[in-house]
C-alpha cells in the first residue's frame, strides 16, 4: 500500500464503505490522510469518579465489578449494565439493545470509559453508551480527533483507519524545497500530517496546522499568480480616443448617475484612454447599477470604432442584458447581437459571420462567446458580468479574442477584500458603494415550516396590491432530477393555494424558449408568482416584484441569499424577504439572524466566507477557486503576506515550475486546482 493506493486496500474498507467515502471525495490513501479533523477532544486527563459532575463529559479509568444483562428483555434487545469502581467511587455504564455486546467486558479488568455523565436510578452516576476500551490499550486517551463524516461512517471507524494510516503519514515524502522550509520555520510534511491527526500536545498541533495552512495558501497563491502572469501584457493596449465623449449616452439614461457610478465610469474611461491594458474589477452590491457603468464603457468603445463583448453567466441574465442594451443602443445606431448555446446552428453561423466582418458592434451572450470559432474583427473591450460565476481562465480566454483588449469584470457578490486581493491581485478595483436614491430597505423575516401558510398569506396580500413574488427552492447539488422535483412540488402546492392567481415554474432544465416566455410574462406582470430554482439568482430585474420567499433557506450560502433577496426592492414599492428555515441547528439560526440584521453585502460576504470557506462561498465549483481543507482566508489572513512573498520568489526563480526543486509543489498545485488550472506548466 502507498499514498496512491485505493482505500479498499485498508483493512475494514470494502466496496460499500468505499462508496460512502467517495461522498467525501476520498478514493486514495492520500485522500484519507488529507481528511483533517474538524475538531479535537481533549481526553488527556483521567477524572476520579468521585469528582464527576452530571452533565459533563469525562474520561474515567475503573475496574469492572459487576456486569448485568437485563433479564426482562430478549436476544439482541438486552440492556447491558456495567458497574465500575476506580477506588474513589462507583459509576454505571449502560448499553441498550446490547445483547451482542455481552462478551465485550470481563469482570475484574480495568477499562477506560469516555462519555457524558448523567444521574441514573437512585442518583447513581451513569454513562449511557460511553466509548470504552481496555485500559492497557489507551486508544481512548489523548487528544482525540473528530472527523467530518458522512452517513454510514462512524467516528470510531474513521479514527481507527486514521490511526492505522498514521505510519504512512509519518513517512510522507517532503515536497517543499529546504530553503522555503527554513525561511518560514516550517515543520516537515510528515510531522505535520502525523500530528494533525494525533497531536501529542498543543504545541505539536500548532506546528502541524501552521505547516498545512501554509502549504494550502502557498499552493493557492502560487497557482493564481501563475495564471495572472500568463495573462498579463501591460503596456501595449488600446488608447481609446480622448475626444470621443460619452455624455450623450449618459444623458439618454432615464436617471442621473449616482456619485459612485460616475466615479467608477470615470475610472474606467481614463483607463481606456491610456495605453495600458485595463484590468478593472467593478464591485458593487446588488442593485447598485453596474450595468449602466458597463454600458457607458461599451458606448465609448464602439464610438471609438471597436467591438465590445459582454459575457454573463446565465442565459436568462444574458438575454435580459441584450434586450435592454439593444434597445438603448439602437437609438445611437449601435448594432447589438446575441450569442448563446441555445442559438440555432444557422443563426449562429450568421452571427459569427457578422462578428467576424464587423457588422455587429456589441455582442452579448453566455460563455458560448469564448468558443474557439468566435472571431472578432477588432475587439477592444471585454466585460464579464458576475465574474465570480466564471472560472479564473474564462476571463483570460475572452481577453485573447482581441489584441490586448481592455477588460472589465463586474461582480455583485461583494468579495471580501481579503479574498479579492488573492483572486484579483492583478486588477484595479472600482467600488460602487452607493445605491440609487429612493431604494427602500427590504424587510427580512424567518419562519419555520409551521408558519409557511402565514408566509403564503402574506404573499397573497402583496399580490392583491398588484405586486409579484418569487418563491425559490434550493438546488440540490449533483442531483438535478431531485432538485427539479422539489421545485415542482412547491409549484404544485402554490398552484393549489393561489388558485386565483397565475403561478409559473422556472428551472434550469427547461427549454430556452420556455424560459424566455416565462421571464417575459413575469416582466410584463402576467405571472403573479414565479417559483424557481436559483437560476434567477443573478441579475434579474423586475421592479414590480416585492416578495422573495426562499424555501429551505438553510441550504443556501449567505451571499447567495443576499443575491436572491436583491431580486426584490428594485422599484418604488416596499419589499420583503421571507426565509423558510427548516433547520433547527444553531448555525442556521445564526445565519438567519445575520440576514435579518444586515443589508450590507460586504459584511454578509465576509461572514459567509468565514462560515463556509471560499469554495462553498461561491456556491459552485466552477469558479476556479479550490476548496481549502484547513486554511481559512479570514482566520489566517495574517499569513497571506508571507505566503505571497514566497510565491513571488518561487515564480521569479522558476516561472513554469519546471525544475526538479519545485516538482513536488507543482504536483500539489495542479491537484489543488483540480483541473481548473489551465496553465502551460
Ligand atoms: P446591478 O449592479 O445589480 O447589476 P443593475 O445594473 O441591474 O444593478 O441596476 C439595478 C436597477 O437600478 C436597474 O433597474 C437600473 O435601471 C436602475 N438604476 C441603475 N442606476 C440608477 C440610477 N443612477 N438611478 C436610478 N436607478 C438606477
Ligand atoms: Mg448586474
PDB file of C-alpha atoms in Angstrom, residues 238-440:
ATOM      1  CA  UNK A 238      -5.520  50.322 -26.958  1.00  0.00           C
ATOM      2  CA  UNK A 239      -5.621  54.026 -26.239  1.00  0.00           C
ATOM      3  CA  UNK A 240      -9.249  54.923 -26.922  1.00  0.00           C
ATOM      4  CA  UNK A 241      -9.718  58.365 -28.420  1.00  0.00           C
ATOM      5  CA  UNK A 242      -9.934  61.044 -25.722  1.00  0.00           C
ATOM      6  CA  UNK A 243     -12.031  63.236 -27.990  1.00  0.00           C
ATOM      7  CA  UNK A 244     -14.898  60.748 -28.099  1.00  0.00           C
ATOM      8  CA  UNK A 245     -17.225  61.609 -25.215  1.00  0.00           C
ATOM      9  CA  UNK A 246     -19.947  59.581 -23.562  1.00  0.00           C
ATOM     10  CA  UNK A 247     -22.122  62.465 -22.361  1.00  0.00           C
ATOM     11  CA  UNK A 248     -24.795  61.874 -24.993  1.00  0.00           C
ATOM     12  CA  UNK A 249     -25.301  58.366 -23.790  1.00  0.00           C
ATOM     13  CA  UNK A 250     -25.335  59.291 -20.124  1.00  0.00           C
ATOM     14  CA  UNK A 251     -27.928  61.968 -20.876  1.00  0.00           C
ATOM     15  CA  UNK A 252     -30.106  59.414 -22.610  1.00  0.00           C
ATOM     16  CA  UNK A 253     -30.425  57.285 -19.473  1.00  0.00           C
ATOM     17  CA  UNK A 254     -33.739  57.717 -17.634  1.00  0.00           C
ATOM     18  CA  UNK A 255     -31.995  58.690 -14.396  1.00  0.00           C
ATOM     19  CA  UNK A 256     -28.965  60.679 -13.310  1.00  0.00           C
ATOM     20  CA  UNK A 257     -25.953  58.538 -12.373  1.00  0.00           C
ATOM     21  CA  UNK A 258     -25.157  58.179  -8.708  1.00  0.00           C
ATOM     22  CA  UNK A 259     -21.925  59.699  -7.499  1.00  0.00           C
ATOM     23  CA  UNK A 260     -20.465  56.192  -7.155  1.00  0.00           C
ATOM     24  CA  UNK A 261     -21.441  55.288 -10.714  1.00  0.00           C
ATOM     25  CA  UNK A 262     -19.876  58.497 -12.022  1.00  0.00           C
ATOM     26  CA  UNK A 263     -16.682  57.736 -10.190  1.00  0.00           C
ATOM     27  CA  UNK A 264     -16.495  54.151 -11.471  1.00  0.00           C
ATOM     28  CA  UNK A 265     -17.303  55.254 -15.032  1.00  0.00           C
ATOM     29  CA  UNK A 266     -14.656  57.968 -14.755  1.00  0.00           C
ATOM     30  CA  UNK A 267     -12.017  55.488 -13.639  1.00  0.00           C
ATOM     31  CA  UNK A 268     -12.907  53.159 -16.481  1.00  0.00           C
ATOM     32  CA  UNK A 269     -12.848  55.864 -19.150  1.00  0.00           C
ATOM     33  CA  UNK A 270      -9.474  57.137 -18.055  1.00  0.00           C
ATOM     34  CA  UNK A 271      -8.095  53.578 -18.080  1.00  0.00           C
ATOM     35  CA  UNK A 272      -9.487  53.131 -21.574  1.00  0.00           C
ATOM     36  CA  UNK A 273      -7.856  56.289 -22.813  1.00  0.00           C
ATOM     37  CA  UNK A 274      -4.457  55.189 -21.551  1.00  0.00           C
ATOM     38  CA  UNK A 275      -2.181  52.871 -23.476  1.00  0.00           C
ATOM     39  CA  UNK A 276      -2.155  50.348 -20.641  1.00  0.00           C
ATOM     40  CA  UNK A 277      -4.339  47.302 -20.849  1.00  0.00           C
ATOM     41  CA  UNK A 278      -7.175  47.926 -18.438  1.00  0.00           C
ATOM     42  CA  UNK A 279      -7.973  45.152 -15.972  1.00  0.00           C
ATOM     43  CA  UNK A 280     -10.592  46.512 -13.674  1.00  0.00           C
ATOM     44  CA  UNK A 281     -12.938  44.885 -11.231  1.00  0.00           C
ATOM     45  CA  UNK A 282     -16.190  46.727 -10.646  1.00  0.00           C
ATOM     46  CA  UNK A 283     -17.556  45.639  -7.340  1.00  0.00           C
ATOM     47  CA  UNK A 284     -20.945  46.805  -6.247  1.00  0.00           C
ATOM     48  CA  UNK A 285     -23.753  45.468  -4.184  1.00  0.00           C
ATOM     49  CA  UNK A 286     -26.885  44.078  -5.767  1.00  0.00           C
ATOM     50  CA  UNK A 287     -28.824  46.828  -7.494  1.00  0.00           C
ATOM     51  CA  UNK A 288     -26.045  49.403  -7.361  1.00  0.00           C
ATOM     52  CA  UNK A 289     -26.304  49.935 -11.105  1.00  0.00           C
ATOM     53  CA  UNK A 290     -23.248  48.257 -12.560  1.00  0.00           C
ATOM     54  CA  UNK A 291     -24.903  47.659 -15.907  1.00  0.00           C
ATOM     55  CA  UNK A 292     -25.172  51.364 -16.675  1.00  0.00           C
ATOM     56  CA  UNK A 293     -21.468  51.767 -15.948  1.00  0.00           C
ATOM     57  CA  UNK A 294     -20.675  48.901 -18.308  1.00  0.00           C
ATOM     58  CA  UNK A 295     -22.870  50.459 -20.992  1.00  0.00           C
ATOM     59  CA  UNK A 296     -21.010  53.746 -20.823  1.00  0.00           C
ATOM     60  CA  UNK A 297     -17.722  51.926 -21.377  1.00  0.00           C
ATOM     61  CA  UNK A 298     -19.220  49.933 -24.243  1.00  0.00           C
ATOM     62  CA  UNK A 299     -20.609  53.067 -25.827  1.00  0.00           C
ATOM     63  CA  UNK A 300     -17.181  54.654 -25.692  1.00  0.00           C
ATOM     64  CA  UNK A 301     -15.508  51.599 -27.223  1.00  0.00           C
ATOM     65  CA  UNK A 302     -17.985  51.421 -30.098  1.00  0.00           C
ATOM     66  CA  UNK A 303     -17.856  55.130 -30.832  1.00  0.00           C
ATOM     67  CA  UNK A 304     -14.077  54.787 -30.997  1.00  0.00           C
ATOM     68  CA  UNK A 305     -14.520  52.148 -33.692  1.00  0.00           C
ATOM     69  CA  UNK A 306     -14.075  48.939 -31.711  1.00  0.00           C
ATOM     70  CA  UNK A 307     -16.236  45.941 -30.998  1.00  0.00           C
ATOM     71  CA  UNK A 308     -17.142  45.044 -27.455  1.00  0.00           C
ATOM     72  CA  UNK A 309     -18.400  41.976 -25.657  1.00  0.00           C
ATOM     73  CA  UNK A 310     -20.497  41.484 -22.544  1.00  0.00           C
ATOM     74  CA  UNK A 311     -20.492  37.950 -21.159  1.00  0.00           C
ATOM     75  CA  UNK A 312     -22.962  36.832 -18.484  1.00  0.00           C
ATOM     76  CA  UNK A 313     -23.068  33.534 -16.602  1.00  0.00           C
ATOM     77  CA  UNK A 314     -26.661  32.538 -17.337  1.00  0.00           C
ATOM     78  CA  UNK A 315     -28.789  32.645 -20.424  1.00  0.00           C
ATOM     79  CA  UNK A 316     -31.572  34.493 -18.626  1.00  0.00           C
ATOM     80  CA  UNK A 317     -29.279  37.250 -17.466  1.00  0.00           C
ATOM     81  CA  UNK A 318     -27.542  37.488 -20.829  1.00  0.00           C
ATOM     82  CA  UNK A 319     -30.903  37.877 -22.554  1.00  0.00           C
ATOM     83  CA  UNK A 320     -32.046  40.492 -20.114  1.00  0.00           C
ATOM     84  CA  UNK A 321     -28.888  42.482 -20.782  1.00  0.00           C
ATOM     85  CA  UNK A 322     -29.279  42.003 -24.500  1.00  0.00           C
ATOM     86  CA  UNK A 323     -32.852  43.228 -24.626  1.00  0.00           C
ATOM     87  CA  UNK A 324     -32.200  46.326 -22.522  1.00  0.00           C
ATOM     88  CA  UNK A 325     -28.932  47.272 -24.116  1.00  0.00           C
ATOM     89  CA  UNK A 326     -30.058  46.648 -27.673  1.00  0.00           C
ATOM     90  CA  UNK A 327     -32.962  48.989 -27.168  1.00  0.00           C
ATOM     91  CA  UNK A 328     -30.893  51.747 -25.590  1.00  0.00           C
ATOM     92  CA  UNK A 329     -28.028  51.424 -28.090  1.00  0.00           C
ATOM     93  CA  UNK A 330     -30.126  51.257 -31.230  1.00  0.00           C
ATOM     94  CA  UNK A 331     -31.030  54.918 -30.756  1.00  0.00           C
ATOM     95  CA  UNK A 332     -27.338  55.643 -31.347  1.00  0.00           C
ATOM     96  CA  UNK A 333     -27.033  53.432 -34.388  1.00  0.00           C
ATOM     97  CA  UNK A 334     -25.115  50.770 -32.480  1.00  0.00           C
ATOM     98  CA  UNK A 335     -25.682  47.197 -33.687  1.00  0.00           C
ATOM     99  CA  UNK A 336     -26.081  44.612 -30.958  1.00  0.00           C
ATOM    100  CA  UNK A 337     -26.077  40.820 -31.329  1.00  0.00           C
ATOM    101  CA  UNK A 338     -26.719  37.851 -29.061  1.00  0.00           C
ATOM    102  CA  UNK A 339     -24.861  34.577 -28.778  1.00  0.00           C
ATOM    103  CA  UNK A 340     -25.520  31.624 -26.515  1.00  0.00           C
ATOM    104  CA  UNK A 341     -25.671  27.859 -26.589  1.00  0.00           C
ATOM    105  CA  UNK A 342     -29.361  27.965 -27.441  1.00  0.00           C
ATOM    106  CA  UNK A 343     -28.932  29.918 -30.659  1.00  0.00           C
ATOM    107  CA  UNK A 344     -29.709  27.650 -33.607  1.00  0.00           C
ATOM    108  CA  UNK A 345     -26.941  26.471 -35.893  1.00  0.00           C
ATOM    109  CA  UNK A 346     -27.918  28.635 -38.839  1.00  0.00           C
ATOM    110  CA  UNK A 347     -28.467  31.683 -36.678  1.00  0.00           C
ATOM    111  CA  UNK A 348     -25.145  31.052 -35.063  1.00  0.00           C
ATOM    112  CA  UNK A 349     -23.355  30.910 -38.403  1.00  0.00           C
ATOM    113  CA  UNK A 350     -24.885  34.216 -39.434  1.00  0.00           C
ATOM    114  CA  UNK A 351     -23.935  35.867 -36.173  1.00  0.00           C
ATOM    115  CA  UNK A 352     -20.373  34.525 -36.241  1.00  0.00           C
ATOM    116  CA  UNK A 353     -20.037  35.927 -39.752  1.00  0.00           C
ATOM    117  CA  UNK A 354     -21.343  39.321 -38.631  1.00  0.00           C
ATOM    118  CA  UNK A 355     -18.939  39.362 -35.694  1.00  0.00           C
ATOM    119  CA  UNK A 356     -16.048  38.481 -37.964  1.00  0.00           C
ATOM    120  CA  UNK A 357     -16.812  41.090 -40.570  1.00  0.00           C
ATOM    121  CA  UNK A 358     -17.587  43.783 -38.038  1.00  0.00           C
ATOM    122  CA  UNK A 359     -21.241  44.264 -38.839  1.00  0.00           C
ATOM    123  CA  UNK A 360     -22.040  43.836 -35.159  1.00  0.00           C
ATOM    124  CA  UNK A 361     -20.607  46.321 -32.663  1.00  0.00           C
ATOM    125  CA  UNK A 362     -21.771  44.801 -29.413  1.00  0.00           C
ATOM    126  CA  UNK A 363     -22.053  41.090 -28.667  1.00  0.00           C
ATOM    127  CA  UNK A 364     -23.875  39.971 -25.571  1.00  0.00           C
ATOM    128  CA  UNK A 365     -24.093  36.365 -24.501  1.00  0.00           C
ATOM    129  CA  UNK A 366     -23.027  33.482 -22.349  1.00  0.00           C
ATOM    130  CA  UNK A 367     -19.737  31.608 -22.322  1.00  0.00           C
ATOM    131  CA  UNK A 368     -20.669  30.482 -25.844  1.00  0.00           C
ATOM    132  CA  UNK A 369     -18.728  33.599 -26.768  1.00  0.00           C
ATOM    133  CA  UNK A 370     -15.411  32.068 -25.767  1.00  0.00           C
ATOM    134  CA  UNK A 371     -15.732  29.150 -28.203  1.00  0.00           C
ATOM    135  CA  UNK A 372     -12.691  29.000 -30.475  1.00  0.00           C
ATOM    136  CA  UNK A 373     -14.686  29.633 -33.679  1.00  0.00           C
ATOM    137  CA  UNK A 374     -15.938  33.017 -32.484  1.00  0.00           C
ATOM    138  CA  UNK A 375     -13.632  35.511 -34.194  1.00  0.00           C
ATOM    139  CA  UNK A 376     -13.814  39.272 -33.955  1.00  0.00           C
ATOM    140  CA  UNK A 377     -12.837  41.951 -36.404  1.00  0.00           C
ATOM    141  CA  UNK A 378     -11.473  44.343 -33.810  1.00  0.00           C
ATOM    142  CA  UNK A 379     -12.416  43.594 -30.267  1.00  0.00           C
ATOM    143  CA  UNK A 380     -11.460  46.460 -27.993  1.00  0.00           C
ATOM    144  CA  UNK A 381     -13.306  45.933 -24.718  1.00  0.00           C
ATOM    145  CA  UNK A 382     -14.487  42.805 -22.939  1.00  0.00           C
ATOM    146  CA  UNK A 383     -16.778  42.808 -19.947  1.00  0.00           C
ATOM    147  CA  UNK A 384     -17.624  39.857 -17.742  1.00  0.00           C
ATOM    148  CA  UNK A 385     -20.716  40.223 -15.595  1.00  0.00           C
ATOM    149  CA  UNK A 386     -20.938  38.275 -12.346  1.00  0.00           C
ATOM    150  CA  UNK A 387     -17.333  37.287 -12.757  1.00  0.00           C
ATOM    151  CA  UNK A 388     -17.325  35.039  -9.705  1.00  0.00           C
ATOM    152  CA  UNK A 389     -19.528  32.606 -11.578  1.00  0.00           C
ATOM    153  CA  UNK A 390     -16.867  32.008 -14.165  1.00  0.00           C
ATOM    154  CA  UNK A 391     -13.639  30.092 -13.891  1.00  0.00           C
ATOM    155  CA  UNK A 392     -10.439  32.026 -13.489  1.00  0.00           C
ATOM    156  CA  UNK A 393      -9.496  31.066 -17.024  1.00  0.00           C
ATOM    157  CA  UNK A 394     -12.622  32.339 -18.726  1.00  0.00           C
ATOM    158  CA  UNK A 395     -11.544  35.891 -18.268  1.00  0.00           C
ATOM    159  CA  UNK A 396      -8.246  35.059 -19.898  1.00  0.00           C
ATOM    160  CA  UNK A 397      -9.839  33.267 -22.845  1.00  0.00           C
ATOM    161  CA  UNK A 398     -12.190  36.138 -23.524  1.00  0.00           C
ATOM    162  CA  UNK A 399      -9.274  38.569 -23.465  1.00  0.00           C
ATOM    163  CA  UNK A 400      -7.483  36.510 -26.095  1.00  0.00           C
ATOM    164  CA  UNK A 401     -10.248  37.231 -28.603  1.00  0.00           C
ATOM    165  CA  UNK A 402      -8.719  40.593 -29.334  1.00  0.00           C
ATOM    166  CA  UNK A 403      -5.316  42.280 -29.403  1.00  0.00           C
ATOM    167  CA  UNK A 404      -4.924  43.161 -25.725  1.00  0.00           C
ATOM    168  CA  UNK A 405      -8.451  44.482 -25.289  1.00  0.00           C
ATOM    169  CA  UNK A 406      -9.344  46.369 -22.147  1.00  0.00           C
ATOM    170  CA  UNK A 407     -11.133  44.262 -19.565  1.00  0.00           C
ATOM    171  CA  UNK A 408     -13.798  44.933 -17.013  1.00  0.00           C
ATOM    172  CA  UNK A 409     -15.101  42.299 -14.656  1.00  0.00           C
ATOM    173  CA  UNK A 410     -18.170  43.007 -12.591  1.00  0.00           C
ATOM    174  CA  UNK A 411     -19.441  41.244  -9.564  1.00  0.00           C
ATOM    175  CA  UNK A 412     -22.483  41.730  -7.416  1.00  0.00           C
ATOM    176  CA  UNK A 413     -21.235  39.277  -4.863  1.00  0.00           C
ATOM    177  CA  UNK A 414     -19.162  41.655  -2.907  1.00  0.00           C
ATOM    178  CA  UNK A 415     -15.938  39.797  -2.488  1.00  0.00           C
ATOM    179  CA  UNK A 416     -14.394  40.377   0.891  1.00  0.00           C
ATOM    180  CA  UNK A 417     -11.314  42.465   0.443  1.00  0.00           C
ATOM    181  CA  UNK A 418      -9.154  39.626   1.718  1.00  0.00           C
ATOM    182  CA  UNK A 419     -10.276  37.305  -0.994  1.00  0.00           C
ATOM    183  CA  UNK A 420     -10.275  39.990  -3.669  1.00  0.00           C
ATOM    184  CA  UNK A 421      -6.594  40.504  -3.001  1.00  0.00           C
ATOM    185  CA  UNK A 422      -5.937  36.857  -3.720  1.00  0.00           C
ATOM    186  CA  UNK A 423      -8.288  36.394  -6.639  1.00  0.00           C
ATOM    187  CA  UNK A 424      -7.906  39.684  -8.355  1.00  0.00           C
ATOM    188  CA  UNK A 425      -4.493  40.794  -7.202  1.00  0.00           C
ATOM    189  CA  UNK A 426      -3.692  41.989 -10.709  1.00  0.00           C
ATOM    190  CA  UNK A 427      -6.842  44.062 -11.081  1.00  0.00           C
ATOM    191  CA  UNK A 428      -7.622  47.628 -10.236  1.00  0.00           C
ATOM    192  CA  UNK A 429     -10.800  47.874  -8.273  1.00  0.00           C
ATOM    193  CA  UNK A 430     -13.713  50.305  -8.560  1.00  0.00           C
ATOM    194  CA  UNK A 431     -16.273  50.027  -5.829  1.00  0.00           C
ATOM    195  CA  UNK A 432     -19.835  51.238  -6.334  1.00  0.00           C
ATOM    196  CA  UNK A 433     -20.655  51.780  -2.710  1.00  0.00           C
ATOM    197  CA  UNK A 434     -23.956  53.579  -3.083  1.00  0.00           C
ATOM    198  CA  UNK A 435     -27.406  52.536  -4.184  1.00  0.00           C
ATOM    199  CA  UNK A 436     -29.559  54.712  -6.447  1.00  0.00           C
ATOM    200  CA  UNK A 437     -31.778  57.035  -4.419  1.00  0.00           C
ATOM    201  CA  UNK A 438     -35.283  56.049  -3.398  1.00  0.00           C
ATOM    202  CA  UNK A 439     -34.487  52.404  -2.741  1.00  0.00           C
ATOM    203  CA  UNK A 440     -36.453  51.014   0.153  1.00  0.00           C
TER     204      UNK A 440
END
